[in-house]
Short mmCIF file of C-alpha atoms in Angstrom, two decimals:
data_model
loop_
_atom_site.label_atom_id
_atom_site.label_comp_id
_atom_site.label_asym_id
_atom_site.label_seq_id
_atom_site.Cartn_x
_atom_site.Cartn_y
_atom_site.Cartn_z
CA MET A 15 -20.44 -9.83 7.25
CA PRO A 16 -18.44 -7.30 9.30
CA THR A 17 -17.30 -4.31 7.92
CA ILE A 18 -14.36 -2.09 8.68
CA ASN A 19 -16.26 0.05 10.60
CA ASP A 20 -16.42 -3.31 12.99
CA VAL A 21 -12.79 -3.54 12.68
CA ALA A 22 -12.16 -0.23 13.73
CA LYS A 23 -14.54 -0.34 17.13
CA ALA A 24 -13.19 -3.74 18.00
CA ALA A 25 -9.79 -2.67 18.07
CA GLY A 26 -10.43 1.09 19.15
CA VAL A 27 -9.04 3.24 16.18
CA SER A 28 -10.45 4.64 13.39
CA PRO A 29 -11.49 3.51 10.36
CA SER A 30 -8.66 5.03 8.51
CA THR A 31 -6.20 3.28 10.56
CA VAL A 32 -7.86 -0.13 9.34
CA SER A 33 -7.57 1.05 5.96
CA TYR A 34 -3.56 2.11 6.61
CA VAL A 35 -3.13 -1.44 8.25
CA LEU A 36 -4.44 -3.23 5.23
CA SER A 37 -2.80 -1.24 2.47
CA GLY A 38 0.71 -0.12 4.12
CA ARG A 39 0.64 3.05 2.96
CA ARG A 40 1.08 4.68 6.25
CA PRO A 41 3.60 4.09 9.21
CA ILE A 42 1.30 2.19 11.96
CA SER A 43 2.89 1.37 15.78
CA ALA A 44 3.24 -2.36 16.15
CA GLU A 45 1.35 -2.29 18.61
CA THR A 46 -1.82 -0.69 16.94
CA ARG A 47 -1.02 -3.21 14.24
CA ALA A 48 -1.60 -5.72 16.05
CA ARG A 49 -4.60 -4.87 17.78
CA VAL A 50 -5.85 -4.31 14.41
CA GLN A 51 -4.33 -7.77 12.52
CA ALA A 52 -6.65 -9.22 15.96
CA ALA A 53 -9.37 -7.43 15.32
CA ILE A 54 -9.28 -9.00 12.05
CA ALA A 55 -8.64 -12.46 12.60
CA GLU A 56 -11.47 -12.66 15.34
CA LEU A 57 -14.03 -10.57 13.51
CA GLY A 58 -13.49 -13.04 10.46
CA PHE A 59 -12.58 -9.44 8.20
CA HIS A 60 -12.60 -9.82 4.54
CA PRO A 61 -11.77 -6.45 3.09
CA HIS A 62 -13.83 -5.95 -0.23
CA ALA A 63 -12.01 -5.86 -3.08
CA GLY A 64 -12.86 -2.56 -4.83
CA ALA A 65 -11.92 -0.71 -1.63
CA ARG A 66 -8.54 -2.88 -1.22
CA ALA A 67 -7.75 -1.97 -4.82
CA LEU A 68 -8.80 2.21 -4.22
CA ALA A 69 -6.99 1.80 -0.77
CA SER A 70 -3.39 0.25 -2.03
CA SER A 71 -3.67 0.61 -5.82
CA LYS A 72 -4.05 -3.20 -6.13
CA THR A 73 -6.62 -5.15 -7.42
CA ASN A 74 -4.89 -9.18 -7.02
CA VAL A 75 -6.51 -9.19 -10.63
CA ILE A 76 -4.05 -10.79 -13.61
CA ALA A 77 -5.35 -10.52 -16.73
CA LEU A 78 -5.18 -13.99 -19.22
CA VAL A 79 -5.58 -12.56 -22.77
CA ALA A 80 -6.27 -16.02 -24.72
CA PRO A 81 -7.77 -14.64 -27.99
CA LEU A 82 -10.57 -18.00 -29.11
CA ARG A 83 -9.91 -17.94 -33.09
CA VAL A 84 -11.57 -20.35 -34.97
CA ASP A 85 -7.78 -21.87 -35.69
CA VAL A 86 -7.07 -22.18 -32.25
CA ASN A 87 -6.57 -25.23 -30.08
CA VAL A 88 -8.73 -24.46 -27.42
CA PRO A 89 -9.09 -27.74 -25.26
CA VAL A 90 -5.56 -26.99 -25.33
CA ILE A 91 -5.88 -23.33 -24.26
CA MET A 92 -7.82 -24.27 -21.60
CA GLN A 93 -5.07 -26.62 -20.41
CA PHE A 94 -2.59 -23.07 -20.15
CA ALA A 95 -5.52 -20.58 -18.86
CA THR A 96 -5.98 -23.56 -15.82
CA ALA A 97 -2.40 -23.26 -15.06
CA VAL A 98 -2.08 -19.94 -14.61
CA VAL A 99 -5.61 -19.44 -12.44
CA THR A 100 -4.18 -22.39 -10.05
CA ALA A 101 -0.25 -20.51 -10.22
CA ALA A 102 -2.35 -16.70 -9.37
CA ARG A 103 -4.58 -18.72 -7.18
CA SER A 104 -1.01 -19.35 -5.32
CA TYR A 105 -0.19 -15.97 -4.67
CA ASN A 106 -3.86 -14.66 -3.69
CA HIS A 107 -4.89 -13.46 -7.65
CA ASP A 108 -7.49 -14.31 -9.49
CA VAL A 109 -7.36 -14.27 -12.74
CA LEU A 110 -9.50 -12.24 -15.94
CA LEU A 111 -10.22 -14.07 -19.29
CA LEU A 112 -10.39 -11.93 -21.94
CA THR A 113 -11.05 -14.89 -24.79
CA LYS A 114 -11.61 -11.82 -27.90
CA ASP A 115 -9.74 -10.95 -30.15
CA GLU A 116 -9.63 -7.11 -29.46
CA GLY A 117 -6.58 -6.31 -30.54
CA THR A 118 -4.49 -3.32 -28.45
CA ALA A 119 -7.89 -1.80 -27.76
CA GLY A 120 -8.70 -4.98 -25.00
CA LEU A 121 -5.27 -4.69 -23.60
CA GLU A 122 -5.64 -0.91 -23.36
CA ARG A 123 -9.33 -0.51 -21.91
CA VAL A 124 -8.40 -3.10 -19.30
CA ALA A 125 -5.61 -1.45 -18.46
CA HIS A 126 -6.47 1.95 -17.93
CA SER A 127 -9.50 1.12 -16.33
CA THR A 128 -6.94 -0.40 -13.20
CA MET A 129 -9.35 -3.69 -13.49
CA VAL A 130 -5.94 -5.55 -13.15
CA ASP A 131 -2.27 -5.97 -11.88
CA ALA A 132 -0.03 -7.48 -14.50
CA LEU A 133 -1.01 -8.95 -18.19
CA ILE A 134 -0.59 -12.42 -19.15
CA LEU A 135 -0.98 -13.19 -22.98
CA MET A 136 -1.25 -16.21 -25.33
CA ASP A 137 -1.31 -16.73 -29.01
CA LEU A 138 1.54 -14.33 -30.04
CA GLU A 139 2.26 -13.70 -33.90
CA ARG A 140 5.91 -12.82 -34.92
CA ASP A 141 5.09 -9.32 -35.39
CA ASP A 142 2.14 -8.72 -32.88
CA LEU A 143 0.79 -5.19 -33.31
CA ARG A 144 -0.05 -5.66 -29.10
CA ILE A 145 3.69 -4.97 -28.31
CA PRO A 146 4.10 -1.44 -28.61
CA ALA A 147 0.66 -1.40 -26.89
CA LEU A 148 2.46 -3.75 -23.95
CA ARG A 149 5.39 -1.74 -23.67
CA LYS A 150 3.05 1.81 -22.80
CA LEU A 151 1.45 0.48 -19.93
CA LYS A 152 2.15 1.02 -16.23
CA GLN A 153 1.30 -2.93 -15.55
CA PRO A 154 4.02 -5.66 -16.49
CA SER A 155 3.47 -8.04 -18.76
CA VAL A 156 4.33 -11.40 -19.54
CA LEU A 157 4.06 -13.36 -23.06
CA ILE A 158 3.42 -16.71 -23.37
CA GLY A 159 5.37 -17.10 -26.77
CA LEU A 160 8.35 -15.07 -28.35
CA PRO A 161 7.65 -12.56 -30.80
CA ALA A 162 10.95 -11.42 -33.29
CA ASP A 163 10.64 -8.07 -31.10
CA HIS A 164 9.78 -8.55 -27.50
CA THR A 165 12.29 -6.33 -25.57
CA GLY A 166 11.87 -5.50 -22.38
CA ILE A 167 9.50 -7.82 -21.98
CA ALA A 168 9.40 -10.91 -20.19
CA CYS A 169 8.84 -13.97 -22.15
CA VAL A 170 8.01 -17.62 -21.42
CA ASP A 171 7.52 -20.98 -23.84
CA LEU A 172 8.00 -24.04 -24.57
CA ASP A 173 11.39 -24.26 -26.95
CA PHE A 174 9.22 -24.85 -30.45
CA GLY A 175 12.64 -24.94 -32.13
CA ALA A 176 14.56 -27.61 -30.50
CA ALA A 177 11.13 -29.63 -29.67
CA ALA A 178 11.57 -30.35 -33.36
CA ARG A 179 15.17 -31.03 -33.29
CA THR A 180 14.53 -33.40 -30.35
CA ALA A 181 11.54 -35.06 -32.65
CA LEU A 182 13.42 -35.35 -36.20
CA SER A 183 16.94 -37.10 -34.07
CA HIS A 184 14.48 -39.44 -32.49
CA LEU A 185 13.24 -40.55 -35.69
CA ALA A 186 16.84 -40.39 -37.48
CA GLY A 187 18.05 -42.58 -34.17
CA HIS A 188 15.65 -45.20 -35.49
CA GLY A 189 16.84 -44.71 -38.90
CA HIS A 190 14.09 -42.79 -40.75
CA ARG A 191 15.44 -40.86 -43.76
CA ARG A 192 12.29 -39.47 -45.24
CA ILE A 193 9.90 -37.71 -43.00
CA GLY A 194 7.29 -35.94 -43.55
CA LEU A 195 5.89 -32.49 -41.15
CA VAL A 196 2.78 -32.70 -40.50
CA GLY A 197 1.84 -28.76 -39.46
CA PRO A 198 -0.82 -26.72 -37.87
CA SER A 199 -3.56 -24.85 -39.86
CA PRO A 200 -2.60 -22.65 -42.73
CA ALA A 201 -4.21 -19.96 -40.82
CA VAL A 202 -2.22 -20.58 -38.22
CA TYR A 203 1.11 -19.80 -40.23
CA ARG A 204 -0.20 -16.70 -42.33
CA ARG A 205 -1.09 -15.47 -38.92
CA GLN A 206 2.84 -16.02 -38.45
CA THR A 207 1.74 -17.64 -35.02
CA THR A 208 5.39 -17.86 -33.26
CA TYR A 209 4.73 -21.28 -31.92
CA ALA A 210 4.66 -22.36 -35.34
CA ASP A 211 7.45 -20.41 -36.74
CA ARG A 212 9.34 -21.35 -34.60
CA PHE A 213 9.41 -25.32 -34.86
CA LEU A 214 9.12 -24.91 -38.92
CA ALA A 215 12.43 -22.99 -38.74
CA GLY A 216 13.86 -25.57 -36.41
CA PHE A 217 12.21 -28.35 -38.20
CA LEU A 218 13.95 -27.23 -41.24
CA GLU A 219 17.60 -26.47 -39.98
CA ALA A 220 18.04 -29.90 -38.02
CA SER A 221 16.59 -32.21 -41.17
CA ALA A 222 19.52 -29.93 -42.79
CA ASP A 223 22.25 -30.59 -40.07
CA LEU A 224 21.15 -34.43 -40.01
CA GLY A 225 20.89 -34.91 -43.80
CA LEU A 226 17.06 -36.42 -43.98
CA ARG A 227 15.14 -35.79 -46.91
CA THR A 228 11.60 -34.22 -45.09
CA VAL A 229 8.79 -32.47 -46.81
CA THR A 230 6.15 -30.23 -44.59
CA HIS A 231 2.74 -29.40 -45.42
CA PRO A 232 -0.01 -27.57 -43.15
CA CYS A 233 -2.96 -29.28 -42.26
CA GLU A 234 -6.37 -27.83 -42.43
CA PRO A 235 -8.53 -29.55 -38.87
CA GLY A 236 -10.96 -32.40 -39.82
CA ALA A 237 -10.88 -35.24 -42.05
CA GLU A 238 -10.62 -34.01 -45.41
CA GLY A 239 -8.09 -32.13 -44.27
CA VAL A 240 -6.02 -34.44 -43.10
CA ARG A 241 -6.36 -36.27 -46.18
CA SER A 242 -5.36 -33.71 -48.42
CA CYS A 243 -2.19 -33.16 -46.32
CA MET A 244 -1.10 -36.60 -46.60
CA ALA A 245 -1.45 -36.70 -50.10
CA ASP A 246 0.11 -33.74 -50.45
CA LEU A 247 3.06 -35.53 -48.46
CA ASP A 248 3.35 -38.44 -50.10
CA ALA A 249 3.26 -36.60 -53.52
CA GLU A 250 6.32 -34.33 -52.84
CA LEU A 251 8.34 -37.49 -51.18
CA ASP A 252 7.60 -41.04 -52.29
CA GLY A 253 8.45 -43.62 -49.26
CA LEU A 254 7.77 -41.32 -46.52
CA THR A 255 8.46 -43.96 -43.33
CA ALA A 256 8.24 -41.35 -40.23
CA LEU A 257 5.72 -38.13 -39.32
CA VAL A 258 5.63 -35.73 -37.32
CA VAL A 259 2.59 -34.25 -36.17
CA HIS A 260 2.64 -30.60 -35.06
CA ASN A 261 -0.94 -30.27 -35.24
CA GLU A 262 -3.24 -31.54 -32.05
CA GLU A 263 -6.37 -31.46 -33.75
CA ALA A 264 -4.81 -33.55 -37.11
CA LEU A 265 -3.98 -37.04 -34.51
CA ARG A 266 -6.70 -38.80 -34.49
CA PRO A 267 -8.17 -38.40 -38.17
CA LEU A 268 -5.13 -38.98 -39.38
CA LEU A 269 -4.38 -42.79 -37.26
CA ASP A 270 -8.01 -43.01 -38.47
CA LEU A 271 -6.54 -42.38 -42.39
CA LEU A 272 -4.05 -44.43 -42.21
CA ARG A 273 -6.02 -47.40 -40.97
CA ALA A 274 -7.80 -47.39 -43.60
CA THR A 275 -5.15 -47.31 -46.03
CA GLY A 276 -3.52 -50.51 -44.98
CA ARG A 277 -0.53 -48.18 -42.96
CA ARG A 278 0.34 -50.10 -39.70
CA VAL A 279 1.29 -47.73 -36.79
CA PRO A 280 4.47 -48.27 -36.03
CA GLU A 281 5.85 -51.34 -38.41
CA ASP A 282 5.04 -49.40 -41.10
CA ILE A 283 5.01 -45.68 -40.37
CA SER A 284 6.24 -43.89 -37.32
CA ILE A 285 4.55 -40.74 -35.91
CA VAL A 286 6.53 -38.40 -33.07
CA ALA A 287 3.63 -35.75 -31.85
CA ILE A 288 3.58 -32.29 -30.57
CA CYS A 289 0.77 -32.69 -28.19
CA PRO A 290 -0.38 -32.80 -24.01
CA ARG A 291 0.15 -35.79 -23.11
CA ASP A 292 -3.30 -36.73 -22.16
CA VAL A 293 -4.17 -36.44 -26.22
CA ALA A 294 -0.67 -38.57 -26.55
CA ILE A 295 -2.02 -41.41 -25.13
CA SER A 296 -6.27 -41.28 -25.51
CA MET A 297 -4.96 -42.03 -29.25
CA PRO A 298 -5.49 -45.55 -30.69
CA VAL A 299 -1.87 -45.85 -30.19
CA ASN A 300 -0.14 -44.76 -27.64
CA LEU A 301 2.00 -42.21 -29.78
CA THR A 302 5.51 -40.90 -28.79
CA SER A 303 5.82 -37.34 -27.87
CA ILE A 304 7.02 -34.34 -27.23
CA ASP A 305 4.32 -32.85 -24.47
CA ILE A 306 3.59 -29.20 -24.68
CA PRO A 307 3.93 -28.62 -20.97
CA ALA A 308 1.42 -26.05 -20.11
CA HIS A 309 1.14 -26.94 -16.36
CA ASP A 310 5.38 -25.24 -16.39
CA VAL A 311 4.47 -22.74 -18.69
CA GLY A 312 1.55 -21.23 -17.18
CA THR A 313 3.27 -21.49 -13.53
CA LEU A 314 6.41 -19.84 -14.98
CA ALA A 315 4.28 -17.34 -16.36
CA VAL A 316 2.53 -16.37 -13.20
CA GLU A 317 5.99 -16.32 -11.71
CA THR A 318 7.31 -14.15 -13.75
CA ALA A 319 4.40 -11.83 -13.48
CA MET A 320 5.14 -11.67 -9.64
CA ARG A 321 8.12 -11.44 -9.73
CA LEU A 322 7.42 -7.82 -11.75
CA LEU A 323 5.04 -6.83 -9.47
CA GLU A 324 7.44 -7.06 -6.75
CA GLY A 325 10.16 -4.80 -8.26
CA ARG A 326 12.45 -8.23 -8.53
CA ARG A 327 14.79 -9.40 -12.01
CA VAL A 328 13.98 -11.64 -14.00
CA GLU A 329 15.08 -13.70 -16.64
CA TYR A 330 13.34 -12.09 -19.83
CA THR A 331 13.60 -15.41 -22.15
CA ARG A 332 12.40 -18.22 -20.75
CA LEU A 333 12.22 -21.42 -23.10
CA LEU A 334 11.36 -25.13 -21.51
CA GLU A 335 13.52 -27.57 -22.75
CA PRO A 336 11.86 -30.39 -24.80
CA SER A 337 11.41 -33.71 -22.87
CA LEU A 338 10.32 -36.51 -25.26
CA VAL A 339 9.04 -39.84 -24.00
CA GLU A 340 8.90 -43.73 -25.87
CA ARG A 341 5.72 -45.16 -26.36
CA ASP A 342 4.43 -47.42 -29.20
CA SER A 343 4.14 -45.13 -32.04
CA CYS A 344 7.95 -45.98 -33.03
CA ARG A 345 10.22 -48.38 -34.64
CA GLU A 346 13.60 -48.68 -36.02
CA ILE A 347 13.80 -49.40 -39.64
CA SER A 348 16.09 -51.34 -41.63
CA THR A 349 18.62 -50.31 -43.76
CA SER A 350 16.62 -51.61 -46.99
CA HIS A 351 13.67 -49.79 -45.90
CA ARG A 352 15.50 -46.11 -45.75
#
């Protein structure tokens, strides 16, 4: 592999001049810069990442902080991670994935060791303890989520409140007036995870505005959790005709339970799922769904981080509008069933 000394020799300059051309930290004449760049191209020289970082104070690495807690859906998290990695590569950046739940300690360790240029955080809580620490770091941060106080920190996400309203409006438009919400696990609500809180608040507000009778319950993962959740929903609101499911892991056991108990989808009960498209179309019934736009959110998070690194203006709160796709899990009901 060619070295910086090889480039310097080929261009007839000193190694320090090559370094300055690469880092841009000192003015170099156009003629000298052209000779160095020609030598780099001819030799196929690629500066070592560590040396490049020392020379330019940049690492070309973004940290993605995505704690893999027991109550997160790992396949969905990985869709976001894939989007971040793909977008980062388009900016010639790599991604350091941090999956351990270390709170502020992990952020400070990575930031203070100058391992990364910027940080992107997932799985935010309403009163997230990491936010004050982020404000003290020299690296810019972008949140995939919307905590209560995010002043000075850019946030991108799906508008989960609007997603809840879209789901209920769709069902109400099909004549449904008794609707249950199968929510995330109780642990997600206990941590006050922002996406769950925002969806629940939007659901309750839309229910009141639309004059619907609704009931909500968290749902533990697995068949037993789904069975318990449905028993609670049925006990609290007799005559349910529709469900909104904001829990990807509950979808298949829910459909299995409904089939086993003789409740046909959509003939007896309609479903709108909040989930990625690939999940919606992989179920025994192709589900009407509001997509979790992992690709768009992850890409936007990286684009925002790049703009911050370049000192450009950004919109500090970007919530993507929900998009509902009608498939096979909803039907219109007659007045007599309302």
